[in-house]
Amino acid sequence: MHAIRQHAFGPAENLRYEEVADPHPGPDQVRIAVEAAGVHLVDTMIRQGVHGGPFPRPELPMTPGREVAGVVDEIGAGVDPGWLGRRVVTHLGMASGGYAELAVREVESLHVLPDEVGFEAAVAMIGTGRTTMAILHIARMSADDVVVVTSAAGGIGNLLVQQGRTVGATVAGAAGSTAKVETVRALGAAIAVDYTTPDWTTAVRDQLGGREVTLVLDGAGGRYGREAFDLLGSGGRIVMYGRPFGPEHRFTSEDLFDRALGATVGLGPNLLKTPGGLRALEEESMAALASGGLTPLVGDPFPLAEAAAAHTALENRRTYGKVVLKP
């Protein structure tokens, strides 16, 4: 099979398209013929080898990728033959191996896909969707909220905008280009602004007409995250799940105390430590997809061989929605 291999930590160019031996499932495992593989910001951090904490540096060489959807084409010992030919999606956890034509996973970690659910949408929801569900549990968004969503055209941000519209909240979506702003507006945001313009927060305040922001859902971090934080009215709350602040953009406990603000800051597994665990979040996410409650925004897929280009585009904020590789 063909797979993306990484032999050294560093830039996106270190991701190489190579031919490797086909994997085979062990006991209680299946092999999946991959139709879509998800690309996540965390993948870029792991590739660089600088992201510590809950994501330990993997041993090299490796095949990146932790989200796959496809068809079961081989089963291991102890697996019901009825799994053969099933359309499935799975998250590979701390493991890797998703950027490939074939992937192996334990049968207990699979989710069966209804025929009407596409592979790209499924892979957009299995990891990104479960994170979105965790954010929503923490945020407790309601019709009374005035919400600012940063990175609103991104994989998580677009789902948060949709959910805000569904519950009746007033949503201001901030994104990084004119085209992305139009996408955010089409998703149902009452206010859509380009946060790369210097007066974007003024535009949000003006359009709110005196209403205070009660909730910020920040997937951007850095300067944009700090500016969104400063939009919060007294008693508001922020959930930060994106890139960490640099030193010049951090807020302190004094900032929170002075305005009676609440803050939840988390990335990856730390954010996902919610009652019911990961499986429950995945099931909730996939149910929202199957019912049509949430429809993930998926950008134009990249061919598997162009994984390096996908990483570069994601790191440079040139993508929208979920970034997907197609073998």
GROMACS .gro file of N, CA and C in nm, residues 172-316:
model
  435
  172ALA      N    1  -2.171   3.574   1.674
  172ALA     CA    2  -2.078   3.652   1.593
  172ALA      C    3  -1.961   3.562   1.558
  173GLY      N    4  -1.946   3.534   1.430
  173GLY     CA    5  -1.838   3.446   1.385
  173GLY      C    6  -1.725   3.527   1.325
  174ALA      N    7  -1.602   3.499   1.372
  174ALA     CA    8  -1.485   3.571   1.323
  174ALA      C    9  -1.395   3.473   1.249
  175ALA      N   10  -1.354   3.511   1.128
  175ALA     CA   11  -1.270   3.425   1.045
  175ALA      C   12  -1.166   3.512   0.975
  176GLY      N   13  -1.077   3.446   0.898
  176GLY     CA   14  -0.957   3.514   0.851
  176GLY      C   15  -0.951   3.559   0.708
  177SER      N   16  -1.061   3.574   0.639
  177SER     CA   17  -1.059   3.627   0.502
  177SER      C   18  -1.201   3.662   0.462
  178THR      N   19  -1.212   3.736   0.353
  178THR     CA   20  -1.345   3.774   0.304
  178THR      C   21  -1.426   3.651   0.266
  179ALA      N   22  -1.363   3.554   0.200
  179ALA     CA   23  -1.434   3.432   0.160
  179ALA      C   24  -1.481   3.355   0.281
  180LYS      N   25  -1.396   3.346   0.385
  180LYS     CA   26  -1.435   3.272   0.505
  180LYS      C   27  -1.548   3.344   0.578
  181VAL      N   28  -1.546   3.477   0.576
  181VAL     CA   29  -1.655   3.553   0.638
  181VAL      C   30  -1.787   3.520   0.570
  182GLU      N   31  -1.787   3.510   0.438
  182GLU     CA   32  -1.910   3.475   0.367
  182GLU      C   33  -1.955   3.334   0.403
  183THR      N   34  -1.860   3.243   0.422
  183THR     CA   35  -1.894   3.107   0.465
  183THR      C   36  -1.960   3.109   0.602
  184VAL      N   37  -1.905   3.187   0.694
  184VAL     CA   38  -1.959   3.197   0.830
  184VAL      C   39  -2.100   3.255   0.826
  185ARG      N   40  -2.120   3.354   0.744
  185ARG     CA   41  -2.254   3.413   0.732
  185ARG      C   42  -2.354   3.311   0.678
  186ALA      N   43  -2.310   3.230   0.582
  186ALA     CA   44  -2.397   3.127   0.525
  186ALA      C   45  -2.430   3.019   0.626
  187LEU      N   46  -2.343   2.998   0.724
  187LEU     CA   47  -2.369   2.899   0.829
  187LEU      C   48  -2.477   2.944   0.927
  188GLY      N   49  -2.511   3.072   0.924
  188GLY     CA   50  -2.617   3.121   1.010
  188GLY      C   51  -2.575   3.219   1.117
  189ALA      N   52  -2.449   3.264   1.113
  189ALA     CA   53  -2.406   3.364   1.211
  189ALA      C   54  -2.477   3.496   1.188
  190ALA      N   55  -2.526   3.557   1.297
  190ALA     CA   56  -2.592   3.687   1.285
  190ALA      C   57  -2.494   3.796   1.247
  191ILE      N   58  -2.370   3.780   1.292
  191ILE     CA   59  -2.263   3.875   1.262
  191ILE      C   60  -2.144   3.795   1.211
  192ALA      N   61  -2.083   3.839   1.104
  192ALA     CA   62  -1.965   3.771   1.049
  192ALA      C   63  -1.861   3.876   1.017
  193VAL      N   64  -1.739   3.860   1.073
  193VAL     CA   65  -1.635   3.961   1.057
  193VAL      C   66  -1.501   3.894   1.025
  194ASP      N   67  -1.412   3.972   0.967
  194ASP     CA   68  -1.276   3.929   0.936
  194ASP      C   69  -1.185   3.975   1.050
  195TYR      N   70  -1.134   3.880   1.129
  195TYR     CA   71  -1.055   3.922   1.245
  195TYR      C   72  -0.910   3.957   1.209
  196THR      N   73  -0.876   3.956   1.081
  196THR     CA   74  -0.744   4.007   1.042
  196THR      C   75  -0.748   4.158   1.018
  197THR      N   76  -0.867   4.218   1.021
  197THR     CA   77  -0.877   4.364   1.010
  197THR      C   78  -0.863   4.426   1.148
  198PRO      N   79  -0.801   4.543   1.159
  198PRO     CA   80  -0.770   4.598   1.291
  198PRO      C   81  -0.891   4.639   1.373
  199ASP      N   82  -1.005   4.662   1.312
  199ASP     CA   83  -1.121   4.712   1.385
  199ASP      C   84  -1.231   4.608   1.399
  200TRP      N   85  -1.195   4.479   1.393
  200TRP     CA   86  -1.301   4.378   1.392
  200TRP      C   87  -1.381   4.377   1.522
  201THR      N   88  -1.316   4.401   1.635
  201THR     CA   89  -1.391   4.399   1.760
  201THR      C   90  -1.487   4.518   1.768
  202THR      N   91  -1.446   4.631   1.712
  202THR     CA   92  -1.536   4.747   1.707
  202THR      C   93  -1.658   4.716   1.621
  203ALA      N   94  -1.635   4.646   1.510
  203ALA     CA   95  -1.746   4.608   1.424
  203ALA      C   96  -1.844   4.516   1.496
  204VAL      N   97  -1.791   4.423   1.576
  204VAL     CA   98  -1.879   4.334   1.653
  204VAL      C   99  -1.961   4.414   1.753
  205ARG      N  100  -1.895   4.502   1.828
  205ARG     CA  101  -1.966   4.582   1.928
  205ARG      C  102  -2.075   4.668   1.862
  206ASP      N  103  -2.040   4.731   1.750
  206ASP     CA  104  -2.136   4.817   1.682
  206ASP      C  105  -2.259   4.738   1.638
  207GLN      N  106  -2.237   4.620   1.584
  207GLN     CA  107  -2.350   4.541   1.534
  207GLN      C  108  -2.432   4.479   1.646
  208LEU      N  109  -2.373   4.465   1.764
  208LEU     CA  110  -2.449   4.414   1.878
  208LEU      C  111  -2.539   4.521   1.939
  209GLY      N  112  -2.512   4.646   1.908
  209GLY     CA  113  -2.600   4.754   1.953
  209GLY      C  114  -2.616   4.764   2.103
  210GLY      N  115  -2.508   4.746   2.176
  210GLY     CA  116  -2.513   4.759   2.321
  210GLY      C  117  -2.526   4.628   2.397
  211ARG      N  118  -2.559   4.518   2.329
  211ARG     CA  119  -2.565   4.388   2.397
  211ARG      C  120  -2.424   4.341   2.429
  212GLU      N  121  -2.405   4.285   2.548
  212GLU     CA  122  -2.273   4.238   2.589
  212GLU      C  123  -2.250   4.095   2.545
  213VAL      N  124  -2.126   4.064   2.512
  213VAL     CA  125  -2.087   3.926   2.479
  213VAL      C  126  -2.083   3.845   2.609
  214THR      N  127  -2.152   3.733   2.609
  214THR     CA  128  -2.157   3.648   2.729
  214THR      C  129  -2.069   3.525   2.719
  215LEU      N  130  -2.030   3.487   2.595
  215LEU     CA  131  -1.955   3.364   2.576
  215LEU      C  132  -1.860   3.379   2.458
  216VAL      N  133  -1.734   3.341   2.477
  216VAL     CA  134  -1.637   3.334   2.369
  216VAL      C  135  -1.591   3.189   2.354
  217LEU      N  136  -1.597   3.138   2.233
  217LEU     CA  137  -1.546   3.004   2.199
  217LEU      C  138  -1.428   3.026   2.107
  218ASP      N  139  -1.307   3.011   2.160
  218ASP     CA  140  -1.188   3.056   2.090
  218ASP      C  141  -1.104   2.940   2.039
  219GLY      N  142  -1.099   2.927   1.907
  219GLY     CA  143  -1.014   2.828   1.845
  219GLY      C  144  -0.893   2.889   1.777
  220ALA      N  145  -0.875   3.021   1.790
  220ALA     CA  146  -0.766   3.089   1.721
  220ALA      C  147  -0.645   3.110   1.810
  221GLY      N  148  -0.668   3.150   1.935
  221GLY     CA  149  -0.558   3.181   2.023
  221GLY      C  150  -0.483   3.305   1.979
  222GLY      N  151  -0.365   3.327   2.037
  222GLY     CA  152  -0.283   3.440   1.998
  222GLY      C  153  -0.356   3.573   2.014
  223ARG      N  154  -0.322   3.667   1.928
  223ARG     CA  155  -0.382   3.800   1.934
  223ARG      C  156  -0.532   3.796   1.916
  224TYR      N  157  -0.578   3.712   1.822
  224TYR     CA  158  -0.722   3.705   1.796
  224TYR      C  159  -0.797   3.656   1.918
  225GLY      N  160  -0.741   3.556   1.986
  225GLY     CA  161  -0.805   3.506   2.106
  225GLY      C  162  -0.811   3.610   2.216
  226ARG      N  163  -0.701   3.686   2.231
  226ARG     CA  164  -0.699   3.791   2.333
  226ARG      C  165  -0.801   3.899   2.302
  227GLU      N  166  -0.812   3.938   2.175
  227GLU     CA  167  -0.908   4.041   2.138
  227GLU      C  168  -1.050   3.992   2.159
  228ALA      N  169  -1.075   3.865   2.133
  228ALA     CA  170  -1.208   3.809   2.160
  228ALA      C  171  -1.236   3.808   2.310
  229PHE      N  172  -1.137   3.772   2.388
  229PHE     CA  173  -1.150   3.773   2.534
  229PHE      C  174  -1.189   3.912   2.584
  230ASP      N  175  -1.128   4.015   2.526
  230ASP     CA  176  -1.157   4.151   2.570
  230ASP      C  177  -1.298   4.198   2.533
  231LEU      N  178  -1.365   4.123   2.446
  231LEU     CA  179  -1.505   4.155   2.412
  231LEU      C  180  -1.603   4.112   2.521
  232LEU      N  181  -1.561   4.021   2.608
  232LEU     CA  182  -1.653   3.967   2.707
  232LEU      C  183  -1.704   4.074   2.803
  233GLY      N  184  -1.835   4.069   2.829
  233GLY     CA  185  -1.893   4.153   2.931
  233GLY      C  186  -1.873   4.092   3.068
  234SER      N  187  -1.902   4.167   3.171
  234SER     CA  188  -1.888   4.118   3.308
  234SER      C  189  -1.972   3.993   3.328
  235GLY      N  190  -1.913   3.894   3.394
  235GLY     CA  191  -1.984   3.770   3.420
  235GLY      C  192  -1.981   3.673   3.304
  236GLY      N  193  -1.912   3.708   3.195
  236GLY     CA  194  -1.905   3.620   3.079
  236GLY      C  195  -1.810   3.503   3.101
  237ARG      N  196  -1.796   3.421   2.998
  237ARG     CA  197  -1.712   3.302   3.008
  237ARG      C  198  -1.646   3.275   2.874
  238ILE      N  199  -1.531   3.210   2.880
  238ILE     CA  200  -1.456   3.178   2.760
  238ILE      C  201  -1.412   3.032   2.766
  239VAL      N  202  -1.422   2.964   2.653
  239VAL     CA  203  -1.366   2.830   2.637
  239VAL      C  204  -1.262   2.839   2.527
  240MET      N  205  -1.136   2.811   2.562
  240MET     CA  206  -1.026   2.819   2.468
  240MET      C  207  -0.978   2.678   2.436
  241TYR      N  208  -0.978   2.645   2.307
  241TYR     CA  209  -0.941   2.510   2.267
  241TYR      C  210  -0.840   2.509   2.153
  242GLY      N  211  -0.794   2.626   2.112
  242GLY     CA  212  -0.708   2.635   1.995
  242GLY      C  213  -0.563   2.653   2.031
  243ARG      N  214  -0.492   2.725   1.947
  243ARG     CA  215  -0.350   2.747   1.967
  243ARG      C  216  -0.327   2.828   2.094
  244PRO      N  217  -0.227   2.793   2.172
  244PRO     CA  218  -0.205   2.865   2.298
  244PRO      C  219  -0.163   3.010   2.276
  245PHE      N  220  -0.192   3.090   2.374
  245PHE     CA  221  -0.148   3.229   2.371
  245PHE      C  222   0.003   3.238   2.378
  246GLY      N  223   0.058   3.338   2.311
  246GLY     CA  224   0.196   3.376   2.337
  246GLY      C  225   0.198   3.461   2.463
  247PRO      N  226   0.316   3.489   2.519
  247PRO     CA  227   0.325   3.563   2.646
  247PRO      C  228   0.254   3.697   2.642
  248GLU      N  229   0.257   3.764   2.526
  248GLU     CA  230   0.197   3.896   2.518
  248GLU      C  231   0.045   3.893   2.510
  249HIS      N  232  -0.012   3.776   2.496
  249HIS     CA  233  -0.157   3.766   2.477
  249HIS      C  234  -0.228   3.693   2.590
  250ARG      N  235  -0.156   3.652   2.691
  250ARG     CA  236  -0.218   3.579   2.799
  250ARG      C  237  -0.300   3.671   2.888
  251PHE      N  238  -0.402   3.613   2.950
  251PHE     CA  239  -0.473   3.686   3.053
  251PHE      C  240  -0.442   3.621   3.188
  252THR      N  241  -0.463   3.696   3.293
  252THR     CA  242  -0.427   3.650   3.427
  252THR      C  243  -0.552   3.625   3.510
  253SER      N  244  -0.531   3.567   3.627
  253SER     CA  245  -0.642   3.546   3.720
  253SER      C  246  -0.701   3.680   3.763
  254GLU      N  247  -0.617   3.783   3.766
  254GLU     CA  248  -0.668   3.917   3.800
  254GLU      C  249  -0.763   3.967   3.693
  255ASP      N  250  -0.732   3.939   3.564
  255ASP     CA  251  -0.822   3.977   3.456
  255ASP      C  252  -0.959   3.911   3.475
  256LEU      N  253  -0.957   3.785   3.515
  256LEU     CA  254  -1.082   3.713   3.537
  256LEU      C  255  -1.157   3.767   3.658
  257PHE      N  256  -1.084   3.791   3.766
  257PHE     CA  257  -1.145   3.836   3.890
  257PHE      C  258  -1.211   3.972   3.875
  258ASP      N  259  -1.140   4.064   3.808
  258ASP     CA  260  -1.191   4.201   3.797
  258ASP      C  261  -1.325   4.208   3.724
  259ARG      N  262  -1.348   4.113   3.632
  259ARG     CA  263  -1.471   4.116   3.552
  259ARG      C  264  -1.562   3.997   3.580
  260ALA      N  265  -1.529   3.921   3.684
  260ALA     CA  266  -1.610   3.804   3.724
  260ALA      C  267  -1.629   3.708   3.607
  261LEU      N  268  -1.518   3.678   3.536
  261LEU     CA  269  -1.524   3.592   3.418
  261LEU      C  270  -1.492   3.447   3.454
  262GLY      N  271  -1.544   3.357   3.374
  262GLY     CA  272  -1.510   3.216   3.385
  262GLY      C  273  -1.431   3.172   3.264
  263ALA      N  274  -1.331   3.086   3.284
  263ALA     CA  275  -1.247   3.043   3.173
  263ALA      C  276  -1.219   2.894   3.182
  264THR      N  277  -1.227   2.828   3.068
  264THR     CA  278  -1.185   2.689   3.054
  264THR      C  279  -1.084   2.684   2.941
  265VAL      N  280  -0.966   2.634   2.970
  265VAL     CA  281  -0.859   2.629   2.871
  265VAL      C  282  -0.816   2.484   2.857
  266GLY      N  283  -0.817   2.434   2.733
  266GLY     CA  284  -0.777   2.295   2.716
  266GLY      C  285  -0.744   2.263   2.573
  267LEU      N  286  -0.665   2.159   2.554
  267LEU     CA  287  -0.628   2.114   2.421
  267LEU      C  288  -0.622   1.962   2.422
  268GLY      N  289  -0.680   1.899   2.319
  268GLY     CA  290  -0.668   1.755   2.305
  268GLY      C  291  -0.734   1.678   2.419
  269PRO      N  292  -0.668   1.572   2.468
  269PRO     CA  293  -0.728   1.485   2.569
  269PRO      C  294  -0.769   1.559   2.696
  270ASN      N  295  -0.697   1.666   2.734
  270ASN     CA  296  -0.733   1.738   2.855
  270ASN      C  297  -0.873   1.797   2.846
  271LEU      N  298  -0.909   1.844   2.728
  271LEU     CA  299  -1.042   1.901   2.707
  271LEU      C  300  -1.149   1.794   2.703
  272LEU      N  301  -1.111   1.672   2.666
  272LEU     CA  302  -1.208   1.566   2.643
  272LEU      C  303  -1.237   1.482   2.767
  273LYS      N  304  -1.184   1.521   2.882
  273LYS     CA  305  -1.208   1.447   3.005
  273LYS      C  306  -1.343   1.489   3.063
  274THR      N  307  -1.449   1.439   3.001
  274THR     CA  308  -1.584   1.472   3.041
  274THR      C  309  -1.657   1.346   3.086
  275PRO      N  310  -1.762   1.360   3.163
  275PRO     CA  311  -1.837   1.241   3.206
  275PRO      C  312  -1.882   1.157   3.086
  276GLY      N  313  -1.864   1.028   3.096
  276GLY     CA  314  -1.902   0.939   2.988
  276GLY      C  315  -1.786   0.902   2.898
  277GLY      N  316  -1.679   0.984   2.899
  277GLY     CA  317  -1.559   0.949   2.826
  277GLY      C  318  -1.568   0.975   2.676
  278LEU      N  319  -1.463   0.935   2.607
  278LEU     CA  320  -1.450   0.962   2.464
  278LEU      C  321  -1.557   0.893   2.382
  279ARG      N  322  -1.586   0.768   2.416
  279ARG     CA  323  -1.683   0.693   2.336
  279ARG      C  324  -1.818   0.764   2.336
  280ALA      N  325  -1.860   0.814   2.450
  280ALA     CA  326  -1.989   0.884   2.458
  280ALA      C  327  -1.988   1.010   2.373
  281LEU      N  328  -1.876   1.083   2.373
  281LEU     CA  329  -1.867   1.203   2.290
  281LEU      C  330  -1.872   1.167   2.142
  282GLU      N  331  -1.803   1.059   2.105
  282GLU     CA  332  -1.806   1.015   1.965
  282GLU      C  333  -1.946   0.975   1.923
  283GLU      N  334  -2.015   0.902   2.009
  283GLU     CA  335  -2.151   0.859   1.975
  283GLU      C  336  -2.245   0.978   1.961
  284GLU      N  337  -2.227   1.076   2.048
  284GLU     CA  338  -2.310   1.197   2.040
  284GLU      C  339  -2.282   1.272   1.909
  285SER      N  340  -2.155   1.280   1.874
  285SER     CA  341  -2.115   1.348   1.751
  285SER      C  342  -2.171   1.277   1.628
  286MET      N  343  -2.157   1.145   1.623
  286MET     CA  344  -2.204   1.071   1.507
  286MET      C  345  -2.356   1.073   1.497
  287ALA      N  346  -2.424   1.075   1.612
  287ALA     CA  347  -2.570   1.085   1.610
  287ALA      C  348  -2.615   1.219   1.554
  288ALA      N  349  -2.543   1.327   1.590
  288ALA     CA  350  -2.576   1.460   1.537
  288ALA      C  351  -2.557   1.464   1.387
  289LEU      N  352  -2.454   1.394   1.338
  289LEU     CA  353  -2.430   1.388   1.194
  289LEU      C  354  -2.540   1.310   1.124
  290ALA      N  355  -2.573   1.194   1.176
  290ALA     CA  356  -2.672   1.108   1.111
  290ALA      C  357  -2.810   1.173   1.108
  291SER      N  358  -2.843   1.250   1.213
  291SER     CA  359  -2.975   1.312   1.220
  291SER      C  360  -2.984   1.441   1.139
  292GLY      N  361  -2.869   1.493   1.096
  292GLY     CA  362  -2.868   1.621   1.027
  292GLY      C  363  -2.862   1.740   1.120
  293GLY      N  364  -2.849   1.714   1.251
  293GLY     CA  365  -2.839   1.823   1.347
  293GLY      C  366  -2.716   1.908   1.326
  294LEU      N  367  -2.607   1.845   1.286
  294LEU     CA  368  -2.483   1.916   1.253
  294LEU      C  369  -2.430   1.862   1.121
  295THR      N  370  -2.393   1.952   1.034
  295THR     CA  371  -2.336   1.915   0.905
  295THR      C  372  -2.197   1.974   0.895
  296PRO      N  373  -2.093   1.893   0.904
  296PRO     CA  374  -1.958   1.948   0.904
  296PRO      C  375  -1.921   2.013   0.772
  297LEU      N  376  -1.850   2.121   0.782
  297LEU     CA  377  -1.796   2.188   0.665
  297LEU      C  378  -1.664   2.119   0.629
  298VAL      N  379  -1.656   2.066   0.508
  298VAL     CA  380  -1.536   1.995   0.463
  298VAL      C  381  -1.477   2.068   0.344
  299GLY      N  382  -1.350   2.104   0.354
  299GLY     CA  383  -1.283   2.169   0.243
  299GLY      C  384  -1.256   2.072   0.129
  300ASP      N  385  -1.208   2.125   0.019
  300ASP     CA  386  -1.172   2.038  -0.093
  300ASP      C  387  -1.065   1.939  -0.049
  301PRO      N  388  -1.088   1.809  -0.065
  301PRO     CA  389  -0.991   1.710  -0.016
  301PRO      C  390  -0.857   1.723  -0.088
  302PHE      N  391  -0.751   1.690  -0.015
  302PHE     CA  392  -0.619   1.678  -0.073
  302PHE      C  393  -0.592   1.532  -0.106
  303PRO      N  394  -0.529   1.502  -0.217
  303PRO     CA  395  -0.485   1.364  -0.240
  303PRO      C  396  -0.388   1.322  -0.130
  304LEU      N  397  -0.389   1.194  -0.096
  304LEU     CA  398  -0.301   1.144   0.009
  304LEU      C  399  -0.156   1.185  -0.018
  305ALA      N  400  -0.114   1.177  -0.143
  305ALA     CA  401   0.024   1.209  -0.177
  305ALA      C  402   0.060   1.354  -0.146
  306GLU      N  403  -0.041   1.440  -0.127
  306GLU     CA  404  -0.016   1.582  -0.102
  306GLU      C  405  -0.039   1.619   0.045
  307ALA      N  406  -0.010   1.525   0.135
  307ALA     CA  407  -0.028   1.552   0.278
  307ALA      C  408   0.055   1.671   0.324
  308ALA      N  409   0.175   1.686   0.270
  308ALA     CA  410   0.260   1.799   0.308
  308ALA      C  411   0.192   1.931   0.273
  309ALA      N  412   0.129   1.937   0.157
  309ALA     CA  413   0.058   2.058   0.116
  309ALA      C  414  -0.060   2.084   0.208
  310ALA      N  415  -0.128   1.979   0.251
  310ALA     CA  416  -0.241   1.994   0.343
  310ALA      C  417  -0.194   2.052   0.476
  311HIS      N  418  -0.083   2.002   0.528
  311HIS     CA  419  -0.027   2.055   0.653
  311HIS      C  420   0.009   2.202   0.638
  312THR      N  421   0.074   2.236   0.529
  312THR     CA  422   0.116   2.374   0.506
  312THR      C  423  -0.003   2.468   0.499
  313ALA      N  424  -0.105   2.427   0.427
  313ALA     CA  425  -0.225   2.510   0.415
  313ALA      C  426  -0.293   2.529   0.549
  314LEU      N  427  -0.300   2.423   0.629
  314LEU     CA  428  -0.364   2.431   0.760
  314LEU      C  429  -0.285   2.523   0.853
  315GLU      N  430  -0.154   2.509   0.854
  315GLU     CA  431  -0.071   2.591   0.942
  315GLU      C  432  -0.076   2.738   0.903
  316ASN      N  433  -0.095   2.766   0.776
  316ASN     CA  434  -0.100   2.905   0.729
  316ASN      C  435  -0.241   2.961   0.723
   0.00000   0.00000   0.00000
